[in-house]
PDB file of C-alpha atoms in Angstrom:
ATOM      1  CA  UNK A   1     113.882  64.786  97.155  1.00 91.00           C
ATOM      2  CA  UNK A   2     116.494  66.637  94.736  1.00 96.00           C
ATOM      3  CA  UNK A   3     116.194  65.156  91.207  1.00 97.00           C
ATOM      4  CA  UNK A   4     118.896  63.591  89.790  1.00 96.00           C
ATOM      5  CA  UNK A   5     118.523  65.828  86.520  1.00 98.00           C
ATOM      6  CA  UNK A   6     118.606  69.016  88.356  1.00 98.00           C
ATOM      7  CA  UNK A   7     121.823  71.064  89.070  1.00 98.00           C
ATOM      8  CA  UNK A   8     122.726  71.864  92.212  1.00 98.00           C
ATOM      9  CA  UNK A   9     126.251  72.725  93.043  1.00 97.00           C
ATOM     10  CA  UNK A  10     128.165  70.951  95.819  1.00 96.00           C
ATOM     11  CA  UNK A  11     128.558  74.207  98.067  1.00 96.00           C
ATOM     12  CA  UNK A  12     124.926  75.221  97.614  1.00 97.00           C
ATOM     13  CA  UNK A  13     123.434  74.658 101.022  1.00 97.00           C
ATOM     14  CA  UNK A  14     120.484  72.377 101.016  1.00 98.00           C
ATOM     15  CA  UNK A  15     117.621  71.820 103.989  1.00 97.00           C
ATOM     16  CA  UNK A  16     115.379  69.236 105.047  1.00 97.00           C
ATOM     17  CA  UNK A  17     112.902  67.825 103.315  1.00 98.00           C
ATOM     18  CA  UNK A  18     113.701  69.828 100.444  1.00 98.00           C
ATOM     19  CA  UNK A  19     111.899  69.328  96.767  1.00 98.00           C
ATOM     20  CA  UNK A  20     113.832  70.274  93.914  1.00 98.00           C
ATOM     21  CA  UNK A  21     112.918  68.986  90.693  1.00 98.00           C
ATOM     22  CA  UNK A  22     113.998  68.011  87.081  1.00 98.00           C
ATOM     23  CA  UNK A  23     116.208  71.004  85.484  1.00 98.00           C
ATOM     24  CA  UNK A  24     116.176  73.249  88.274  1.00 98.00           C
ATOM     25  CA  UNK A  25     119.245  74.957  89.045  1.00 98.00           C
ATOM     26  CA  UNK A  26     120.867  75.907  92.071  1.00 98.00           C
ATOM     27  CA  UNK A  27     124.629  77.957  92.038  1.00 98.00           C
ATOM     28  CA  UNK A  28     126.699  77.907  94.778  1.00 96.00           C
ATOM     29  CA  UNK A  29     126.687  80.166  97.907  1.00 94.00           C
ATOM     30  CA  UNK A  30     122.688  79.368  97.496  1.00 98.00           C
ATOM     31  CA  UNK A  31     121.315  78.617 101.126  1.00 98.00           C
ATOM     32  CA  UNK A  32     117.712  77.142 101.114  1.00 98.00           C
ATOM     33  CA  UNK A  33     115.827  76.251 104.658  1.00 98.00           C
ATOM     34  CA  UNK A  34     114.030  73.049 104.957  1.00 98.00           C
ATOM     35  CA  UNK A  35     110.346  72.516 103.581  1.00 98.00           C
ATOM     36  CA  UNK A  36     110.967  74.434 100.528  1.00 98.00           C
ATOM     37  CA  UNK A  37     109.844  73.492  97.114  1.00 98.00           C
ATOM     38  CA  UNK A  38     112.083  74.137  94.298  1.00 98.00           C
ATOM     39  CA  UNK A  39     109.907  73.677  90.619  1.00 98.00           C
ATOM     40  CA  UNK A  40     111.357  72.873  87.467  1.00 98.00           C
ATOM     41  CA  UNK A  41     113.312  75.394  85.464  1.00 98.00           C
ATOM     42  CA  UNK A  42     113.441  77.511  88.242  1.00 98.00           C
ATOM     43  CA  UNK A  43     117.126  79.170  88.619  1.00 98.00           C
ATOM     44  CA  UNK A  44     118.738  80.509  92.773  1.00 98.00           C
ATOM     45  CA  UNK A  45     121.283  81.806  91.810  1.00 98.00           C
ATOM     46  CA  UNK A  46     124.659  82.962  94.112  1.00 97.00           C
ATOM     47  CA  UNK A  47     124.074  85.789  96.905  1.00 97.00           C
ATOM     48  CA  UNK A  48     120.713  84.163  97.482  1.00 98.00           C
ATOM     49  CA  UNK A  49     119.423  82.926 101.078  1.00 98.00           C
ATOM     50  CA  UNK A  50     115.825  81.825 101.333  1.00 98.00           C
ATOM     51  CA  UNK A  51     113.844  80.130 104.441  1.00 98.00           C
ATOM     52  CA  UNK A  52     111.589  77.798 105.513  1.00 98.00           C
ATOM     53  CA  UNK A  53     108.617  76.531 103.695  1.00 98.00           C
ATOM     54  CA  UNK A  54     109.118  78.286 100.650  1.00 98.00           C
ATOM     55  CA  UNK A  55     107.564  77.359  97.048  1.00 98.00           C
ATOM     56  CA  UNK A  56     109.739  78.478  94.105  1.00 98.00           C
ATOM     57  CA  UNK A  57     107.424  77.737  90.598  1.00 98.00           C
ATOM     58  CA  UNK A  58     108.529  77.348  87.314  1.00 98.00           C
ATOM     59  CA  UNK A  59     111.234  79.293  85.634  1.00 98.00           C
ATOM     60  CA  UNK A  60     111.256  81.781  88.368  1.00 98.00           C
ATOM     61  CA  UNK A  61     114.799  83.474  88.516  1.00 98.00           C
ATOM     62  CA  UNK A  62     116.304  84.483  91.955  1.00 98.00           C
ATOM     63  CA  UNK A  63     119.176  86.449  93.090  1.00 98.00           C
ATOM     64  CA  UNK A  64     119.547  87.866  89.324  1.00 98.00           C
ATOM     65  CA  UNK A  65     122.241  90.370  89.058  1.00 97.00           C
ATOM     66  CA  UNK A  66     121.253  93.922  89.149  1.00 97.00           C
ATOM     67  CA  UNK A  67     120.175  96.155  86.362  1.00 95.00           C
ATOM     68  CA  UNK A  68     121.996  99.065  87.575  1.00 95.00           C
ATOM     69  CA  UNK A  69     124.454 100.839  85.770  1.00 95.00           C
ATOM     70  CA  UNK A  70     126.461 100.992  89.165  1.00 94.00           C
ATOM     71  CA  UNK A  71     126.560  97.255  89.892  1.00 95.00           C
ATOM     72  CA  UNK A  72     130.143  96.307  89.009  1.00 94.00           C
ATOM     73  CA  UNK A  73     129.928  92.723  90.037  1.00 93.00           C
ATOM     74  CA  UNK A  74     129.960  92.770  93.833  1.00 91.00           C
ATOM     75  CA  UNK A  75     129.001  90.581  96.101  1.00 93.00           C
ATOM     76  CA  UNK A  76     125.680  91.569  96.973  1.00 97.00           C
ATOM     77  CA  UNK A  77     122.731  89.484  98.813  1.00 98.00           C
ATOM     78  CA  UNK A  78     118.983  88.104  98.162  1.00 98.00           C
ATOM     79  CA  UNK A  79     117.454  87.400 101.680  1.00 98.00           C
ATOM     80  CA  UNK A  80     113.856  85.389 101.571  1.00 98.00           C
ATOM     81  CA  UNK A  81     112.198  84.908 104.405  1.00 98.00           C
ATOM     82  CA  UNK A  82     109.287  82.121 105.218  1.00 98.00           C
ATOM     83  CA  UNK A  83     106.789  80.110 103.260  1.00 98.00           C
ATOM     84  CA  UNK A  84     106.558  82.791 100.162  1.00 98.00           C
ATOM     85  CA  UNK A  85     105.040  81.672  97.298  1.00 98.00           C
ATOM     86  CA  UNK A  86     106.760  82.551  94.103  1.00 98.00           C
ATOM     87  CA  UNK A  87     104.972  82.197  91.063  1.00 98.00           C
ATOM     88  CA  UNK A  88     106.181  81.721  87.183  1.00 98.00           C
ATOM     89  CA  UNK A  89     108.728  83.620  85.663  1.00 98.00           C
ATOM     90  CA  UNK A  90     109.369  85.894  88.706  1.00 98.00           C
ATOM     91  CA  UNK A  91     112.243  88.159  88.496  1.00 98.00           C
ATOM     92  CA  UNK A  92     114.072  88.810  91.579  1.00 98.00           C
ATOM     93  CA  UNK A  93     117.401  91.106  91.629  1.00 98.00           C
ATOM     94  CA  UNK A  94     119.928  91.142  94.160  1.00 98.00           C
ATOM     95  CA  UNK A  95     121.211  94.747  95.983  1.00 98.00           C
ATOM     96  CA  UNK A  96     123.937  96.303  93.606  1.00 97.00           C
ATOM     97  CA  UNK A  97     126.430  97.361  96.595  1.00 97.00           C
ATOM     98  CA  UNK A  98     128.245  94.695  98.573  1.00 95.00           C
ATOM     99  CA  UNK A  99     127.362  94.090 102.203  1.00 94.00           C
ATOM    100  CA  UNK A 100     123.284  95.087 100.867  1.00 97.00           C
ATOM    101  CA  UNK A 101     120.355  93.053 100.370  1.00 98.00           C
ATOM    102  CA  UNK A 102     117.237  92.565  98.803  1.00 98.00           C
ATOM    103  CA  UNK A 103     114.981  91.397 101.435  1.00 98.00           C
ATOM    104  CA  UNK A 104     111.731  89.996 101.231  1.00 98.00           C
ATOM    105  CA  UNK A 105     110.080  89.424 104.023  1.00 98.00           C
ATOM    106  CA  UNK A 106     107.316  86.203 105.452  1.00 98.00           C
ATOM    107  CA  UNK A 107     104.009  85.048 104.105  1.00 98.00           C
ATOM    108  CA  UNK A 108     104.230  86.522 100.461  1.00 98.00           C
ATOM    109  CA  UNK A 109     102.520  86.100  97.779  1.00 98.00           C
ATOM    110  CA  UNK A 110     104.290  86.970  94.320  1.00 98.00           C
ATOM    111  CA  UNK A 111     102.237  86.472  90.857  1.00 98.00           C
ATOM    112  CA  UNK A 112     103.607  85.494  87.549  1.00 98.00           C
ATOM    113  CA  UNK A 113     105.854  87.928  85.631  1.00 98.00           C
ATOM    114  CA  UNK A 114     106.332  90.103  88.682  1.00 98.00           C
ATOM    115  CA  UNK A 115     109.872  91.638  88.590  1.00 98.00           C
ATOM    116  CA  UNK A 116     111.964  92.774  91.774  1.00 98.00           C
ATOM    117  CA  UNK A 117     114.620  95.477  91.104  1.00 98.00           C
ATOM    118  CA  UNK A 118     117.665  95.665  93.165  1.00 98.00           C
ATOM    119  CA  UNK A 119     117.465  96.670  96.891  1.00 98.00           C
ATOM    120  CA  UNK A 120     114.067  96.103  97.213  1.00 98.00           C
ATOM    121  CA  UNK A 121     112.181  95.466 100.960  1.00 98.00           C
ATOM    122  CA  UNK A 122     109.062  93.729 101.218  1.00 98.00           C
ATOM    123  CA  UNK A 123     107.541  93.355 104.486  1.00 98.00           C
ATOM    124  CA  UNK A 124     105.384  90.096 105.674  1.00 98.00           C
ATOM    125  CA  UNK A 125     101.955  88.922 104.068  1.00 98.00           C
ATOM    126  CA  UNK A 126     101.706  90.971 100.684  1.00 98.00           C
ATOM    127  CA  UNK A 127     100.870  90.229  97.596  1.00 98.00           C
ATOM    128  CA  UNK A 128     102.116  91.650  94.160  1.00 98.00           C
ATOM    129  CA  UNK A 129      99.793  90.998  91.252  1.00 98.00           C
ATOM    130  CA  UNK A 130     100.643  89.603  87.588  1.00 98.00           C
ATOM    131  CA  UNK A 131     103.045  91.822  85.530  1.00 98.00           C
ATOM    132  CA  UNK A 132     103.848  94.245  88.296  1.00 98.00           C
ATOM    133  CA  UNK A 133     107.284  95.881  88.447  1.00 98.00           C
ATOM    134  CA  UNK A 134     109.002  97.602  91.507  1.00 98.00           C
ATOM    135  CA  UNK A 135     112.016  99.566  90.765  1.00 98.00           C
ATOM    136  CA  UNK A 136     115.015  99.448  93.152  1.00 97.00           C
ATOM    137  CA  UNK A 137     114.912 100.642  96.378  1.00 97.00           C
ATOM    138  CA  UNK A 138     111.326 100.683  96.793  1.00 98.00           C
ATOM    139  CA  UNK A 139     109.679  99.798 100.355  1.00 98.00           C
ATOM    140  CA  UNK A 140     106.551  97.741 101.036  1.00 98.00           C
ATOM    141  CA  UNK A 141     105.513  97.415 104.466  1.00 98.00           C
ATOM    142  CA  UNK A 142     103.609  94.534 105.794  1.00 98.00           C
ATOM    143  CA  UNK A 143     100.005  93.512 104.488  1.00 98.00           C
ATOM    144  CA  UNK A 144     100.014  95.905 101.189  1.00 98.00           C
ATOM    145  CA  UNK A 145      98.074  94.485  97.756  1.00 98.00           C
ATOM    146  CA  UNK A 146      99.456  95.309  94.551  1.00 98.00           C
ATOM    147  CA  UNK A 147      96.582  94.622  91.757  1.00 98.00           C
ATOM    148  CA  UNK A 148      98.380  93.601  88.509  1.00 97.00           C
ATOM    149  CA  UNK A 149     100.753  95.901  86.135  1.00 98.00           C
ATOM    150  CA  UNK A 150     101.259  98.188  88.809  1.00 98.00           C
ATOM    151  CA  UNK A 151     104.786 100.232  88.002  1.00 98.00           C
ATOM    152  CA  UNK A 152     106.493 101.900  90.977  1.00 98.00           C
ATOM    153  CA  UNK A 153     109.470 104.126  90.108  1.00 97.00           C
ATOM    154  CA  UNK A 154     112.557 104.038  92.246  1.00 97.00           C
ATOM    155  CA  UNK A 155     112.585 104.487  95.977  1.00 97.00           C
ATOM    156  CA  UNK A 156     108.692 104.618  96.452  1.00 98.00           C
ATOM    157  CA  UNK A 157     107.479 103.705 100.028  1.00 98.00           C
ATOM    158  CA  UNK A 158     103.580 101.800 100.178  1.00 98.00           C
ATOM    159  CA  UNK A 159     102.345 102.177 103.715  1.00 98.00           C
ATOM    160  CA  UNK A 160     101.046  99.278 105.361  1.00 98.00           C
ATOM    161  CA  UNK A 161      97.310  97.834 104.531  1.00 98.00           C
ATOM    162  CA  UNK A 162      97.399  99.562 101.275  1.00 98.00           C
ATOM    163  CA  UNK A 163      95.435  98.540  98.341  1.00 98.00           C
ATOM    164  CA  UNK A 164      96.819  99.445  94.524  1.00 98.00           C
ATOM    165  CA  UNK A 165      94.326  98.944  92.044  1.00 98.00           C
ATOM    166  CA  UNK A 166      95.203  97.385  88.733  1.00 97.00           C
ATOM    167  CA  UNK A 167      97.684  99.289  85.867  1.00 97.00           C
ATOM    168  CA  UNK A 168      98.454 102.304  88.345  1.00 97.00           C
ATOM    169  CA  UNK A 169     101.887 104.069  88.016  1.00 97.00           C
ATOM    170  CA  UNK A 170     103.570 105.481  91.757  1.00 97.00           C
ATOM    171  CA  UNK A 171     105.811 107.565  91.264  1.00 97.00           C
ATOM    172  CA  UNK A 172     105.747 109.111  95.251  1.00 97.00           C
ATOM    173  CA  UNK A 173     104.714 107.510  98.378  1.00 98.00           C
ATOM    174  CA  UNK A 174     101.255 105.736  99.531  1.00 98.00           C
ATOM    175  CA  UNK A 175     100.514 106.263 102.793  1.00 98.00           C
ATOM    176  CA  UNK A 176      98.806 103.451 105.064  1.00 98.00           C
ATOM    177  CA  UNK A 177      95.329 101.936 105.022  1.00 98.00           C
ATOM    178  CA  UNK A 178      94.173 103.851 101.863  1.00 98.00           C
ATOM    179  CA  UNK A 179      93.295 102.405  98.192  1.00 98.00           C
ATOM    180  CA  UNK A 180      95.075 103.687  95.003  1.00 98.00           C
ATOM    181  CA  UNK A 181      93.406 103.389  91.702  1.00 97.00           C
ATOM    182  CA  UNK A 182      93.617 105.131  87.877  1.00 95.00           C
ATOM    183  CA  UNK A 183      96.324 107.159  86.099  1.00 93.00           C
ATOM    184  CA  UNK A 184      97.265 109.660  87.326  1.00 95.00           C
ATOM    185  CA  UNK A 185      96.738 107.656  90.790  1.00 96.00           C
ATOM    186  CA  UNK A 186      94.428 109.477  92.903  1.00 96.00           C
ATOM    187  CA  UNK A 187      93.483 108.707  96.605  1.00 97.00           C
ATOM    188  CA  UNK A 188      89.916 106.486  96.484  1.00 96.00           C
ATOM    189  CA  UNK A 189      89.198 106.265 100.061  1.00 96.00           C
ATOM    190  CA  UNK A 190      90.357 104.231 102.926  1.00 97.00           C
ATOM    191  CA  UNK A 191      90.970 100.099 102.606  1.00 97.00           C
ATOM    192  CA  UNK A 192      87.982  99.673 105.128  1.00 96.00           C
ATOM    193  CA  UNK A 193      86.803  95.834 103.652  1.00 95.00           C
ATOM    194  CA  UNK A 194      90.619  94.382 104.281  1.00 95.00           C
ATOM    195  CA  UNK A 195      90.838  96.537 107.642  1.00 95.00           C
ATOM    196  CA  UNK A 196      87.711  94.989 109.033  1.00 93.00           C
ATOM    197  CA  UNK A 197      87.981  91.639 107.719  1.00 91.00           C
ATOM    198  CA  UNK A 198      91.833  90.825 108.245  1.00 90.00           C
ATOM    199  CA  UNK A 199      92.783  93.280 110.823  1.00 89.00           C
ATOM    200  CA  UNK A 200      90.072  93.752 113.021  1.00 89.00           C
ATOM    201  CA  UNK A 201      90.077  97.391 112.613  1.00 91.00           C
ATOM    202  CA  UNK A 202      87.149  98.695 114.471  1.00 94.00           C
ATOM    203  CA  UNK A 203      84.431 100.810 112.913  1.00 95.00           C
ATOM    204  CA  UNK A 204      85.163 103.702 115.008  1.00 96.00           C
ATOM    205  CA  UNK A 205      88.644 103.793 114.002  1.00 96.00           C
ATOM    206  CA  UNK A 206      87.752 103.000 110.650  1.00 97.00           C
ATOM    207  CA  UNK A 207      85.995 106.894 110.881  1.00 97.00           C
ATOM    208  CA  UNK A 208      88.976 108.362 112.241  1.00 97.00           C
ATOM    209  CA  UNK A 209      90.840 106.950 109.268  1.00 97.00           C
ATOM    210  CA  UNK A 210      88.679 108.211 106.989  1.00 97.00           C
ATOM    211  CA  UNK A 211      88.758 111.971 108.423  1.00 97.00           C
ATOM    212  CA  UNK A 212      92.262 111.941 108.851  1.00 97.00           C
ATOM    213  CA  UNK A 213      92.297 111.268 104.877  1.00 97.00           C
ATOM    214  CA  UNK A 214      89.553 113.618 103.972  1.00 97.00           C
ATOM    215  CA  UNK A 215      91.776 116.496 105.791  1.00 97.00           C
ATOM    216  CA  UNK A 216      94.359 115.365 103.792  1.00 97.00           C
ATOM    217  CA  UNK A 217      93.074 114.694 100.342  1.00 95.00           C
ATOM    218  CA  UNK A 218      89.632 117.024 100.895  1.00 92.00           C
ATOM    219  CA  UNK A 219      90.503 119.856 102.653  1.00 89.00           C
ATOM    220  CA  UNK A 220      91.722 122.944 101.255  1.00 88.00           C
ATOM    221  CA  UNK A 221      95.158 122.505 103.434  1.00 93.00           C
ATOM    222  CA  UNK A 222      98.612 121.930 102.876  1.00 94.00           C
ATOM    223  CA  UNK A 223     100.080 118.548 103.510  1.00 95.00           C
ATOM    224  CA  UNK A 224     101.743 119.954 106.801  1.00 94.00           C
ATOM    225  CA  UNK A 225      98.214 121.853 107.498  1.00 96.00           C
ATOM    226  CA  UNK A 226      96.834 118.876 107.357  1.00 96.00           C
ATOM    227  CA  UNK A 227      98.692 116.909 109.609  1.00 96.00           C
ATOM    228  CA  UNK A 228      98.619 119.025 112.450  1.00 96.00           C
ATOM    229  CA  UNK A 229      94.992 119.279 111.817  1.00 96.00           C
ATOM    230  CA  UNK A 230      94.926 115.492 112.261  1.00 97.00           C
ATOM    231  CA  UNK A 231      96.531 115.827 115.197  1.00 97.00           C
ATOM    232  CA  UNK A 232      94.630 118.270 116.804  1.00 96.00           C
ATOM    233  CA  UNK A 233      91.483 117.260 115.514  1.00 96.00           C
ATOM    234  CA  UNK A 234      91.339 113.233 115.268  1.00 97.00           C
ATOM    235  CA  UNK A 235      91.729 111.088 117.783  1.00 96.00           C
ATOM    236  CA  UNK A 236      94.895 109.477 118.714  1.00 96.00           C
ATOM    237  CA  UNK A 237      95.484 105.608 118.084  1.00 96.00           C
ATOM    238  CA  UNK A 238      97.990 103.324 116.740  1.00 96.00           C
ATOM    239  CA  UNK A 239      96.723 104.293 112.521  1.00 97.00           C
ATOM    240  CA  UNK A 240      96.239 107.582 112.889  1.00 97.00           C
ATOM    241  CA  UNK A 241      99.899 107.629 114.715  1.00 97.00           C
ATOM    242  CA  UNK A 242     100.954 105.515 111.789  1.00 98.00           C
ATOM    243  CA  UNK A 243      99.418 108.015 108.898  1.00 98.00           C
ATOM    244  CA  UNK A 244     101.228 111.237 110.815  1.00 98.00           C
ATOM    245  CA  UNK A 245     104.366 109.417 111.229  1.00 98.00           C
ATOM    246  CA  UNK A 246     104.392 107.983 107.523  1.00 98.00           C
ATOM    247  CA  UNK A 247     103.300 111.196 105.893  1.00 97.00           C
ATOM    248  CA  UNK A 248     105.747 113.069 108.357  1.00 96.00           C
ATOM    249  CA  UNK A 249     108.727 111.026 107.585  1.00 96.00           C
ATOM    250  CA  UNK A 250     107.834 110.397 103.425  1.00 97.00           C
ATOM    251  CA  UNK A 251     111.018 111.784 101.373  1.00 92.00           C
ATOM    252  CA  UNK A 252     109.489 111.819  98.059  1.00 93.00           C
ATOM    253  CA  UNK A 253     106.435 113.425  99.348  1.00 96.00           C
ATOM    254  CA  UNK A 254     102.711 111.286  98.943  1.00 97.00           C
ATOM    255  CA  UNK A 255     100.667 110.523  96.051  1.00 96.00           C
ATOM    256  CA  UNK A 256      98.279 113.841  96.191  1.00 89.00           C
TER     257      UNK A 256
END
């Protein structure tokens, strides 16, 4: 059902069983799958492609153009995948360069007031708390937990399974399956409730987890020391291959 006293424009792209109501507004170019729920006030703007199953809340703003000093008006993409839910007065930017995207991913859960900067990627099933802003070209992988007012500066990778506790600022990388909390962030052990509860992470590999991160964050090594430690030392699985590779492979270097 698209209200009558909601704008959509004639080449916006409209699924089935779509909901859009009073005084929403939908530009052109806008491609929305079926199922989705578009709520009042809520502005897609052009660039922006969203899925299946979606619910868009009130004045929610998607596809906004980039607050980047190098955005020069191209023709840049917003990519949404499957039944998100997008609360109030979410910002979402598109990339700045043409031919890029800001990409969220399936299953997400976005809180009211959270902002999206340009060239952001957001994996499947994670949740971003009230207030919390992620500069551009940040990564979240799959499953994280933002608490609310969380800040993460520019280009900042969050491993998978990752819990970051209310008002923390990242300025580096979080590596998987740990929590974050307090300013300056400091490591406060592994994510072990949401492992075992929503993961099925076993208690023995819950262990390994845990040394792997006390060589890291305990020992008196190196960052490099202590992942070759780790992989001498703990025993090989699929998280302990995903810590080595994540910490291996971090540009900025990890929270420490």
């Amino acid at each position: 059902m698209i209200s009558p006293l909601a704008y959509v424009d004639p080449e916006a792209k409209v699924g089935k069983n779509v909901t859009i109501q009073p005084f929403a507004y939908i530009e052109k170019g806008v491609e929305i799958g079926d199922d989705c729920i578009i709520m009042s006030y809520a502005s897609i703007l052009k660039g922006t492609k969203i899925g299946k199953g979606n619910k868009i809340h009130q004045n929610a703003v998607l596809g906004a153009e980039p607050q980047d000093f190098h955005y020069t008006g191209e023709e840049s993409s917003l990519i949404i995948g499957d039944n998100n839910d997008i609360r109030e007065n979410v910002v979402i930017s598109r990339a700045t360069f043409a031919g890029n995207a800001t990409k969220i991913g399936n299953g997400n859960y976005l809180m009211d007031k959270v902002h999206l900067c340009h060239d952001v990627q957001i994996g499947n099933n994670c949740v971003v708390g009230i207030g919390t802003t992620i500069a551009g070209e940040c990564v979240l992988d799959d499953c994280v937990i933002l608490s609310g007012n969380v800040t993460l500066h520019q280009y900042c990778h969050i491993g998978s399974w990752t819990l970051v506790q209310s008002g923390c600022r990242i300025s580096k990388d979080v590596p998987p399956y740990v929590i974050m909390s307090g300013n300056p962030v400091a490591y406060h052990g592994v994510n072990a409730v949401v492992l075992s509860q929503h993961h099925n992470t076993s208690e023995r590999i819950l262990r390994h987890i845990a040394n792997a991160y006390r060589l890291i964050y305990q020992g008196n090594f190196s960052v490099q020391d202590a992942v070759q430690k780790i992989v001498d030392q703990v025993p090989m699985s699929e998280e302990i291959e995903n810590i080595v590779n994540f910490v291996k492979s971090s540009e900025r270097g990890i929270v420490k």
